[in-house]
Amino acid sequence: MTAVLDGRERGSALGIVVAVVLVGVNLRAALTGVGALLPAVSAETGLSSAWGGVLTALPLVVFAVLSPLVARALRHGAARLVAPAMAGLVAGLLIRSAPGLPLLFAGTIVLSAAVAVANVLLPALVRGSVSGGRIAGVTAAYVTAMTAAAATASGTAVPLSEHVPGGWRTVLAGWALPAAVAATVWWLRRPGAVAEPGAVAEPVVVAEPVAVAEPPARVRIPWRSPLAWQVSLFMGLQSLGFYATISWLPSILRDNGISARDAGFYLFGFQVLGLLALNGVPVLLRRARADPRLLAAAASVLDAGGFLLLALAPRLAPVAVVAVGLGAGVCLMLALSFQSERAAGEAEAAALAGMAQGIGYLVAAVGPLLLGLLHGALGGWTAALTVLALLTVLQVAMGFGAGRPATTPALSLPSGVRAGS
């Protein structure tokens, strides 16, 4: 049963959604513009193509290493950690844009670490601040902001770099501005920053019963939970498909006779379709009462069909891109929602998100490399895309398991306190 909110509480609920969306804006925009600007970066700094590949893969490696560790810092409270994470992102963006190759890589590591922290905190904040029925909607809001900002960053990077003083350095540093705004908002919203006399801090759109205690002193990653592994592998496999598509779709299309300009248009369309699809998930779950297990399985099958079309009938590339774009958008939305919905509370959501994103980004980093190696060894894309489709079949099974109505084991709480369901 969801508590009824008065006018002030509704304003507070809207405030937390806006604050979460502000963080979402910064989760990918700092990264996606680099690929488009890499030729300019290489021309100015002398960065080789091999080291350029390292630069673009570095954030995924940092995500994979740090994500499982972030949950352990939750003893300080998720809301207290967002402002430092955003401040770290500002610092990393500015360091990356400073002269010198060492600072280029150092800044990338710093900003990637900050994004890794925020990646894990958001599912915990959503789980701790909104009722179960609203999780998908709030998740869709910040994922939409994340995707739209990422598309904007990649689409405007080159034109802006040609017209602003400082070129690519100014463009990359410019994303420090929204990060600074997010840091300021969360600093002002930190627990205890603005408290009325006698006010009691509590989640803003709550489900009953609700925990009123601080998170447990020790947060443990649920390595032994089958459900946690299903959520994590679903996250990993959908990430593999997404990053493989982002990395190789233009090359696949160009090798099949499509111009570079049209290949870029297809890639843009892939992202737009994903954005549209992910916003349909909350509607399907809440209004149509769709079973998330069937939705995850259907979207994964759509992905697999698109990859097979690209492999076996490349002339049907428009149909294939539509299928993969829609499937990827739904799967991304579900993968992030599961990290909140399959947890018993805020601390459990942070632990589950840490595990899911650690595994997810590790798999994502390996996936594009695997496709590239298969293409290089066999001289074509058919085998690589077929392997990708087969992995997506495994994604069907993981999505069906992750979508079942269950939660990971609750972490220990002080006596007399119950976690929100």
CSV table of C-alpha atoms in Angstrom, one decimal:
chain,number,residue,atom,x,y,z
A,1,MET,CA,0.0,0.0,0.0
A,2,THR,CA,1.4,3.4,-1.0
A,3,ALA,CA,1.2,6.3,1.4
A,4,VAL,CA,-0.9,9.3,0.3
A,5,LEU,CA,1.2,12.4,-0.2
A,6,ASP,CA,0.2,16.0,0.6
A,7,GLY,CA,1.2,19.0,-1.5
A,8,ARG,CA,4.6,19.4,0.3
A,9,GLU,CA,5.4,15.7,0.0
A,10,ARG,CA,4.5,15.7,-3.7
A,11,GLY,CA,6.9,18.6,-4.2
A,12,SER,CA,9.6,16.6,-2.4
A,13,ALA,CA,8.8,13.6,-4.6
A,14,LEU,CA,9.2,15.7,-7.7
A,15,GLY,CA,12.4,17.1,-6.3
A,16,ILE,CA,14.0,13.7,-5.9
A,17,VAL,CA,13.0,12.7,-9.4
A,18,VAL,CA,14.5,15.9,-10.8
A,19,ALA,CA,17.7,15.4,-8.8
A,20,VAL,CA,18.0,11.8,-10.0
A,21,VAL,CA,17.5,12.9,-13.6
A,22,LEU,CA,20.2,15.5,-13.2
A,23,VAL,CA,22.6,12.7,-12.3
A,24,GLY,CA,21.4,10.6,-15.3
A,25,VAL,CA,22.3,13.4,-17.7
A,26,ASN,CA,25.9,13.0,-16.6
A,27,LEU,CA,26.3,9.2,-16.7
A,28,ARG,CA,27.2,8.8,-20.4
A,29,ALA,CA,27.6,12.3,-21.9
A,30,ALA,CA,31.2,12.5,-20.5
A,31,LEU,CA,32.1,9.3,-22.4
A,32,THR,CA,30.2,9.2,-25.7
A,33,GLY,CA,31.8,12.3,-27.3
A,34,VAL,CA,35.3,10.9,-27.1
A,35,GLY,CA,34.7,8.4,-30.0
A,36,ALA,CA,33.6,11.1,-32.4
A,37,LEU,CA,36.6,13.4,-31.4
A,38,LEU,CA,39.2,10.6,-31.4
A,39,PRO,CA,40.6,11.6,-34.8
A,40,ALA,CA,41.1,15.2,-33.6
A,41,VAL,CA,42.6,14.0,-30.3
A,42,SER,CA,45.0,11.7,-32.1
A,43,ALA,CA,46.0,14.4,-34.6
A,44,GLU,CA,46.9,16.9,-31.9
A,45,THR,CA,48.4,14.5,-29.3
A,46,GLY,CA,50.0,11.9,-31.5
A,47,LEU,CA,47.9,9.2,-29.8
A,48,SER,CA,48.2,5.9,-31.8
A,49,SER,CA,45.1,3.9,-32.8
A,50,ALA,CA,46.0,1.2,-30.3
A,51,TRP,CA,46.2,3.7,-27.5
A,52,GLY,CA,43.0,5.3,-28.8
A,53,GLY,CA,41.3,1.9,-28.3
A,54,VAL,CA,42.6,1.7,-24.8
A,55,LEU,CA,41.3,5.2,-24.1
A,56,THR,CA,37.8,4.3,-25.2
A,57,ALA,CA,37.8,0.9,-23.4
A,58,LEU,CA,39.2,2.3,-20.1
A,59,PRO,CA,35.9,3.5,-18.7
A,60,LEU,CA,34.3,0.1,-19.0
A,61,VAL,CA,37.3,-1.5,-17.3
A,62,VAL,CA,37.0,1.0,-14.4
A,63,PHE,CA,33.3,0.4,-14.2
A,64,ALA,CA,33.8,-3.4,-13.9
A,65,VAL,CA,36.5,-3.0,-11.2
A,66,LEU,CA,34.9,-0.4,-9.0
A,67,SER,CA,31.1,-1.2,-9.2
A,68,PRO,CA,31.2,-4.2,-6.8
A,69,LEU,CA,33.2,-2.0,-4.3
A,70,VAL,CA,30.9,1.0,-4.3
A,71,ALA,CA,28.2,-0.7,-2.3
A,72,ARG,CA,30.5,-1.0,0.7
A,73,ALA,CA,30.5,2.7,1.0
A,74,LEU,CA,26.8,2.8,1.5
A,75,ARG,CA,27.2,2.8,5.2
A,76,HIS,CA,27.4,6.6,4.8
A,77,GLY,CA,24.0,6.7,3.0
A,78,ALA,CA,23.5,6.8,-0.8
A,79,ALA,CA,22.3,10.4,-0.8
A,80,ARG,CA,25.5,11.6,0.9
A,81,LEU,CA,27.7,10.1,-1.8
A,82,VAL,CA,26.1,11.6,-4.9
A,83,ALA,CA,27.5,15.1,-4.5
A,84,PRO,CA,31.1,13.9,-4.0
A,85,ALA,CA,30.7,11.6,-7.1
A,86,MET,CA,29.5,14.5,-9.2
A,87,ALA,CA,32.4,16.7,-7.9
A,88,GLY,CA,34.8,13.9,-8.9
A,89,LEU,CA,33.2,13.9,-12.3
A,90,VAL,CA,33.8,17.7,-12.7
A,91,ALA,CA,37.5,17.2,-11.6
A,92,GLY,CA,38.0,14.3,-14.0
A,93,LEU,CA,36.5,16.2,-17.0
A,94,LEU,CA,38.7,19.2,-16.4
A,95,ILE,CA,41.9,17.0,-15.9
A,96,ARG,CA,41.1,15.1,-19.1
A,97,SER,CA,40.9,18.3,-21.1
A,98,ALA,CA,44.3,19.6,-19.8
A,99,PRO,CA,47.4,19.4,-22.1
A,100,GLY,CA,49.4,16.2,-22.0
A,101,LEU,CA,48.7,12.6,-22.7
A,102,PRO,CA,49.2,11.5,-19.1
A,103,LEU,CA,46.4,13.9,-18.0
A,104,LEU,CA,44.2,12.7,-20.8
A,105,PHE,CA,44.3,9.1,-19.3
A,106,ALA,CA,44.4,10.2,-15.7
A,107,GLY,CA,41.3,12.4,-16.2
A,108,THR,CA,39.5,9.5,-17.9
A,109,ILE,CA,40.2,7.3,-15.0
A,110,VAL,CA,39.0,9.9,-12.4
A,111,LEU,CA,35.8,10.6,-14.3
A,112,SER,CA,35.1,6.9,-15.0
A,113,ALA,CA,35.5,6.2,-11.3
A,114,ALA,CA,33.0,9.0,-10.5
A,115,VAL,CA,30.5,7.6,-13.0
A,116,ALA,CA,30.9,4.1,-11.6
A,117,VAL,CA,29.9,5.4,-8.2
A,118,ALA,CA,26.9,7.2,-9.6
A,119,ASN,CA,25.9,4.2,-11.6
A,120,VAL,CA,25.5,2.1,-8.5
A,121,LEU,CA,24.0,4.8,-6.3
A,122,LEU,CA,21.0,5.6,-8.6
A,123,PRO,CA,19.3,2.2,-8.3
A,124,ALA,CA,19.7,2.4,-4.5
A,125,LEU,CA,18.3,5.9,-4.4
A,126,VAL,CA,15.3,5.0,-6.5
A,127,ARG,CA,14.6,1.9,-4.4
A,128,GLY,CA,14.9,3.9,-1.2
A,129,SER,CA,12.9,6.9,-2.4
A,130,VAL,CA,9.9,5.6,-4.4
A,131,SER,CA,7.3,2.9,-4.1
A,132,GLY,CA,7.6,-0.3,-6.0
A,133,GLY,CA,5.0,0.6,-8.6
A,134,ARG,CA,6.8,3.8,-9.5
A,135,ILE,CA,10.4,2.4,-9.9
A,136,ALA,CA,10.1,1.7,-13.6
A,137,GLY,CA,8.8,5.2,-14.3
A,138,VAL,CA,11.5,7.0,-12.3
A,139,THR,CA,14.1,4.7,-13.9
A,140,ALA,CA,12.8,5.5,-17.3
A,141,ALA,CA,13.1,9.2,-16.5
A,142,TYR,CA,16.8,9.1,-15.7
A,143,VAL,CA,17.6,6.5,-18.4
A,144,THR,CA,15.9,8.8,-20.9
A,145,ALA,CA,18.0,11.8,-19.7
A,146,MET,CA,21.1,9.6,-19.9
A,147,THR,CA,20.5,8.4,-23.4
A,148,ALA,CA,19.4,11.8,-24.7
A,149,ALA,CA,22.5,13.5,-23.3
A,150,ALA,CA,24.7,10.8,-24.7
A,151,ALA,CA,23.2,11.2,-28.2
A,152,THR,CA,23.6,15.0,-27.9
A,153,ALA,CA,27.2,14.6,-26.8
A,154,SER,CA,28.2,12.3,-29.7
A,155,GLY,CA,26.2,14.3,-32.3
A,156,THR,CA,27.4,17.8,-31.5
A,157,ALA,CA,31.0,17.0,-30.5
A,158,VAL,CA,32.6,17.4,-33.9
A,159,PRO,CA,30.6,20.5,-35.1
A,160,LEU,CA,31.2,22.3,-31.8
A,161,SER,CA,34.9,21.5,-31.8
A,162,GLU,CA,35.3,23.2,-35.2
A,163,HIS,CA,33.8,26.4,-33.9
A,164,VAL,CA,34.7,27.0,-30.3
A,165,PRO,CA,38.1,28.2,-29.0
A,166,GLY,CA,40.2,25.3,-27.7
A,167,GLY,CA,38.5,22.8,-30.0
A,168,TRP,CA,38.0,19.3,-28.7
A,169,ARG,CA,39.4,20.2,-25.3
A,170,THR,CA,36.7,22.8,-24.7
A,171,VAL,CA,34.0,20.5,-25.9
A,172,LEU,CA,35.0,17.7,-23.6
A,173,ALA,CA,35.5,20.1,-20.6
A,174,GLY,CA,32.0,21.6,-21.3
A,175,TRP,CA,30.3,18.7,-19.8
A,176,ALA,CA,31.7,19.7,-16.4
A,177,LEU,CA,28.9,22.3,-16.3
A,178,PRO,CA,25.9,20.0,-15.9
A,179,ALA,CA,28.0,17.8,-13.6
A,180,ALA,CA,28.6,20.9,-11.4
A,181,VAL,CA,24.9,21.6,-11.4
A,182,ALA,CA,24.1,18.1,-10.3
A,183,ALA,CA,26.8,18.3,-7.6
A,184,THR,CA,25.4,21.5,-6.3
A,185,VAL,CA,21.8,20.2,-6.2
A,186,TRP,CA,22.8,17.0,-4.3
A,187,TRP,CA,25.0,19.0,-1.9
A,188,LEU,CA,21.9,21.1,-1.0
A,189,ARG,CA,19.8,18.0,-0.7
A,190,ARG,CA,22.2,16.0,1.4
A,191,PRO,CA,20.7,14.6,4.6
A,192,GLY,CA,20.6,17.3,7.3
A,193,ALA,CA,21.4,20.1,4.9
A,194,VAL,CA,17.9,21.6,5.0
A,195,ALA,CA,15.9,20.3,7.9
A,196,GLU,CA,13.0,21.9,9.6
A,197,PRO,CA,12.8,21.8,13.4
A,198,GLY,CA,11.3,18.5,14.5
A,199,ALA,CA,11.3,17.1,11.0
A,200,VAL,CA,11.9,13.4,10.5
A,201,ALA,CA,13.8,12.3,7.4
A,202,GLU,CA,11.9,9.6,5.4
A,203,PRO,CA,11.6,8.4,1.8
A,204,VAL,CA,9.4,10.7,-0.3
A,205,VAL,CA,7.0,8.3,-2.0
A,206,VAL,CA,7.0,5.4,0.4
A,207,ALA,CA,5.6,1.9,0.4
A,208,GLU,CA,4.5,0.5,3.7
A,209,PRO,CA,6.2,-0.9,5.9
A,210,VAL,CA,9.3,1.3,5.6
A,211,ALA,CA,12.7,1.2,7.2
A,212,VAL,CA,13.6,4.2,9.3
A,213,ALA,CA,17.1,3.2,10.2
A,214,GLU,CA,20.5,3.9,8.6
A,215,PRO,CA,21.8,1.3,6.1
A,216,PRO,CA,23.7,-1.6,7.7
A,217,ALA,CA,27.3,-0.9,8.6
A,218,ARG,CA,28.5,-3.6,6.3
A,219,VAL,CA,27.1,-4.2,2.8
A,220,ARG,CA,27.7,-7.6,1.2
A,221,ILE,CA,27.5,-8.4,-2.5
A,222,PRO,CA,25.0,-11.2,-3.0
A,223,TRP,CA,27.3,-13.5,-4.8
A,224,ARG,CA,25.4,-16.6,-3.6
A,225,SER,CA,22.0,-15.5,-4.8
A,226,PRO,CA,20.8,-17.2,-8.0
A,227,LEU,CA,18.5,-14.2,-8.6
A,228,ALA,CA,21.4,-11.8,-8.3
A,229,TRP,CA,23.3,-13.8,-10.9
A,230,GLN,CA,20.4,-13.7,-13.2
A,231,VAL,CA,20.0,-10.0,-12.9
A,232,SER,CA,23.8,-9.5,-13.3
A,233,LEU,CA,24.1,-11.8,-16.4
A,234,PHE,CA,21.0,-10.1,-18.0
A,235,MET,CA,22.7,-6.8,-17.4
A,236,GLY,CA,26.0,-8.1,-18.8
A,237,LEU,CA,24.5,-9.7,-21.9
A,238,GLN,CA,22.4,-6.8,-22.9
A,239,SER,CA,25.4,-4.5,-22.3
A,240,LEU,CA,27.5,-6.8,-24.6
A,241,GLY,CA,24.9,-6.5,-27.4
A,242,PHE,CA,24.6,-2.7,-27.0
A,243,TYR,CA,28.3,-1.9,-26.9
A,244,ALA,CA,29.0,-4.4,-29.7
A,245,THR,CA,26.3,-2.6,-31.8
A,246,ILE,CA,27.7,0.8,-31.0
A,247,SER,CA,31.2,-0.3,-31.8
A,248,TRP,CA,30.7,-2.3,-35.0
A,249,LEU,CA,27.4,-1.5,-36.6
A,250,PRO,CA,28.9,1.2,-38.9
A,251,SER,CA,31.7,-1.1,-40.0
A,252,ILE,CA,29.2,-4.0,-40.6
A,253,LEU,CA,27.0,-1.8,-42.8
A,254,ARG,CA,29.9,-0.3,-44.7
A,255,ASP,CA,31.3,-3.7,-45.5
A,256,ASN,CA,27.9,-4.5,-47.0
A,257,GLY,CA,27.9,-1.6,-49.3
A,258,ILE,CA,26.3,1.1,-47.3
A,259,SER,CA,27.9,4.6,-47.3
A,260,ALA,CA,29.6,6.0,-44.3
A,261,ARG,CA,27.0,8.8,-44.0
A,262,ASP,CA,24.1,6.3,-44.2
A,263,ALA,CA,25.8,4.0,-41.7
A,264,GLY,CA,26.0,6.9,-39.3
A,265,PHE,CA,22.3,7.6,-39.8
A,266,TYR,CA,21.6,4.0,-39.0
A,267,LEU,CA,23.6,4.2,-35.8
A,268,PHE,CA,21.7,7.4,-34.8
A,269,GLY,CA,18.4,5.7,-35.6
A,270,PHE,CA,19.4,2.7,-33.4
A,271,GLN,CA,19.8,5.1,-30.4
A,272,VAL,CA,16.6,7.0,-31.1
A,273,LEU,CA,14.6,3.7,-31.3
A,274,GLY,CA,16.1,2.6,-28.1
A,275,LEU,CA,15.1,5.8,-26.4
A,276,LEU,CA,11.5,5.4,-27.6
A,277,ALA,CA,11.3,1.8,-26.6
A,278,LEU,CA,12.6,2.2,-23.1
A,279,ASN,CA,10.0,4.9,-22.4
A,280,GLY,CA,7.3,2.4,-23.3
A,281,VAL,CA,8.4,-0.1,-20.7
A,282,PRO,CA,6.7,1.6,-17.7
A,283,VAL,CA,3.5,1.9,-19.6
A,284,LEU,CA,3.5,-1.8,-20.5
A,285,LEU,CA,4.4,-2.8,-16.9
A,286,ARG,CA,1.9,-0.5,-15.1
A,287,ARG,CA,-1.0,0.0,-17.4
A,288,ALA,CA,-0.9,-3.2,-19.6
A,289,ARG,CA,0.3,-5.2,-16.6
A,290,ALA,CA,2.8,-7.0,-18.8
A,291,ASP,CA,4.8,-9.8,-17.2
A,292,PRO,CA,8.4,-8.5,-17.0
A,293,ARG,CA,9.7,-12.0,-17.6
A,294,LEU,CA,7.9,-12.2,-21.0
A,295,LEU,CA,8.9,-8.6,-21.8
A,296,ALA,CA,12.6,-9.4,-21.2
A,297,ALA,CA,12.4,-12.6,-23.2
A,298,ALA,CA,10.5,-11.0,-26.1
A,299,ALA,CA,12.9,-8.0,-26.3
A,300,SER,CA,15.9,-10.4,-26.2
A,301,VAL,CA,14.4,-12.5,-29.0
A,302,LEU,CA,14.0,-9.2,-31.0
A,303,ASP,CA,17.7,-8.5,-30.5
A,304,ALA,CA,18.6,-12.0,-31.6
A,305,GLY,CA,16.5,-11.7,-34.7
A,306,GLY,CA,18.0,-8.4,-35.7
A,307,PHE,CA,21.6,-9.8,-35.3
A,308,LEU,CA,20.7,-12.8,-37.5
A,309,LEU,CA,19.2,-10.6,-40.1
A,310,LEU,CA,22.4,-8.6,-40.3
A,311,ALA,CA,24.4,-11.8,-40.6
A,312,LEU,CA,22.3,-13.7,-43.1
A,313,ALA,CA,20.3,-10.9,-45.0
A,314,PRO,CA,22.3,-7.7,-44.8
A,315,ARG,CA,20.0,-6.1,-47.4
A,316,LEU,CA,17.4,-6.1,-44.7
A,317,ALA,CA,19.6,-3.8,-42.6
A,318,PRO,CA,16.8,-1.3,-41.9
A,319,VAL,CA,14.6,-4.0,-40.5
A,320,ALA,CA,17.5,-5.4,-38.5
A,321,VAL,CA,18.4,-2.0,-37.0
A,322,VAL,CA,14.8,-1.4,-36.0
A,323,ALA,CA,14.6,-4.8,-34.3
A,324,VAL,CA,17.9,-4.4,-32.4
A,325,GLY,CA,17.1,-0.8,-31.5
A,326,LEU,CA,13.8,-1.6,-30.0
A,327,GLY,CA,15.0,-4.7,-28.3
A,328,ALA,CA,18.1,-3.0,-26.8
A,329,GLY,CA,16.0,-0.1,-25.4
A,330,VAL,CA,13.6,-2.4,-23.6
A,331,CYS,CA,16.4,-4.6,-22.3
A,332,LEU,CA,18.4,-1.6,-21.0
A,333,MET,CA,15.4,-0.3,-19.2
A,334,LEU,CA,14.6,-3.7,-17.6
A,335,ALA,CA,18.2,-4.4,-16.7
A,336,LEU,CA,18.3,-1.1,-14.7
A,337,SER,CA,14.9,-1.6,-13.2
A,338,PHE,CA,15.7,-5.1,-12.0
A,339,GLN,CA,18.6,-3.7,-9.9
A,340,SER,CA,16.0,-1.7,-7.9
A,341,GLU,CA,13.0,-3.9,-8.0
A,342,ARG,CA,14.7,-7.2,-7.1
A,343,ALA,CA,16.2,-5.7,-3.9
A,344,ALA,CA,14.5,-5.6,-0.5
A,345,GLY,CA,15.7,-2.1,0.3
A,346,GLU,CA,18.2,0.7,-0.4
A,347,ALA,CA,21.3,-1.1,0.8
A,348,GLU,CA,20.3,-4.3,-1.0
A,349,ALA,CA,19.8,-2.3,-4.2
A,350,ALA,CA,23.3,-0.9,-3.9
A,351,ALA,CA,24.8,-4.3,-3.4
A,352,LEU,CA,22.8,-5.8,-6.3
A,353,ALA,CA,23.7,-2.9,-8.6
A,354,GLY,CA,27.4,-3.2,-7.6
A,355,MET,CA,27.4,-6.9,-8.6
A,356,ALA,CA,25.2,-6.4,-11.7
A,357,GLN,CA,27.2,-3.5,-13.1
A,358,GLY,CA,30.6,-5.0,-12.2
A,359,ILE,CA,29.8,-8.1,-14.2
A,360,GLY,CA,27.9,-6.2,-16.8
A,361,TYR,CA,30.6,-3.8,-17.8
A,362,LEU,CA,33.2,-6.6,-17.6
A,363,VAL,CA,31.2,-8.6,-20.2
A,364,ALA,CA,30.6,-5.4,-22.2
A,365,ALA,CA,34.3,-4.7,-22.4
A,366,VAL,CA,35.0,-8.2,-23.7
A,367,GLY,CA,32.1,-8.3,-26.2
A,368,PRO,CA,33.2,-5.8,-28.8
A,369,LEU,CA,36.7,-7.2,-28.6
A,370,LEU,CA,35.4,-10.7,-29.2
A,371,LEU,CA,33.5,-9.6,-32.3
A,372,GLY,CA,36.5,-7.8,-33.7
A,373,LEU,CA,38.7,-10.8,-33.2
A,374,LEU,CA,36.2,-13.1,-34.9
A,375,HIS,CA,35.9,-10.7,-37.8
A,376,GLY,CA,39.6,-10.4,-38.1
A,377,ALA,CA,40.2,-14.1,-38.0
A,378,LEU,CA,37.4,-15.2,-40.4
A,379,GLY,CA,37.3,-12.2,-42.7
A,380,GLY,CA,33.5,-11.5,-42.4
A,381,TRP,CA,30.7,-10.6,-40.0
A,382,THR,CA,28.5,-13.7,-40.4
A,383,ALA,CA,30.2,-15.8,-37.7
A,384,ALA,CA,30.6,-12.8,-35.3
A,385,LEU,CA,26.9,-11.8,-35.6
A,386,THR,CA,25.8,-15.4,-35.2
A,387,VAL,CA,27.8,-15.8,-32.0
A,388,LEU,CA,26.1,-12.5,-30.8
A,389,ALA,CA,22.7,-13.9,-31.6
A,390,LEU,CA,23.5,-17.1,-29.7
A,391,LEU,CA,24.6,-15.1,-26.7
A,392,THR,CA,21.3,-13.2,-26.9
A,393,VAL,CA,19.5,-16.6,-26.6
A,394,LEU,CA,21.2,-17.0,-23.2
A,395,GLN,CA,20.0,-13.5,-22.4
A,396,VAL,CA,16.4,-14.7,-22.9
A,397,ALA,CA,16.9,-17.3,-20.1
A,398,MET,CA,18.5,-14.7,-17.8
A,399,GLY,CA,15.8,-12.2,-18.4
A,400,PHE,CA,13.1,-14.7,-17.6
A,401,GLY,CA,14.8,-15.5,-14.3
A,402,ALA,CA,15.5,-11.9,-13.4
A,403,GLY,CA,11.9,-10.9,-14.1
A,404,ARG,CA,10.3,-13.2,-11.6
A,405,PRO,CA,8.7,-11.5,-8.6
A,406,ALA,CA,11.3,-12.1,-5.9
A,407,THR,CA,14.0,-10.2,-4.1
A,408,THR,CA,17.6,-10.9,-3.2
A,409,PRO,CA,18.3,-11.9,0.5
A,410,ALA,CA,17.8,-8.9,2.9
A,411,LEU,CA,20.9,-7.6,4.6
A,412,SER,CA,20.9,-7.6,8.4
A,413,LEU,CA,19.2,-4.6,10.0
A,414,PRO,CA,19.1,-3.4,13.6
A,415,SER,CA,16.6,-5.2,15.7
A,416,GLY,CA,13.0,-4.0,15.4
A,417,VAL,CA,13.5,-2.5,11.9
A,418,ARG,CA,11.9,-4.0,8.8
A,419,ALA,CA,13.1,-3.3,5.3
A,420,GLY,CA,10.6,-1.8,2.9
A,421,SER,CA,9.0,-4.4,0.5
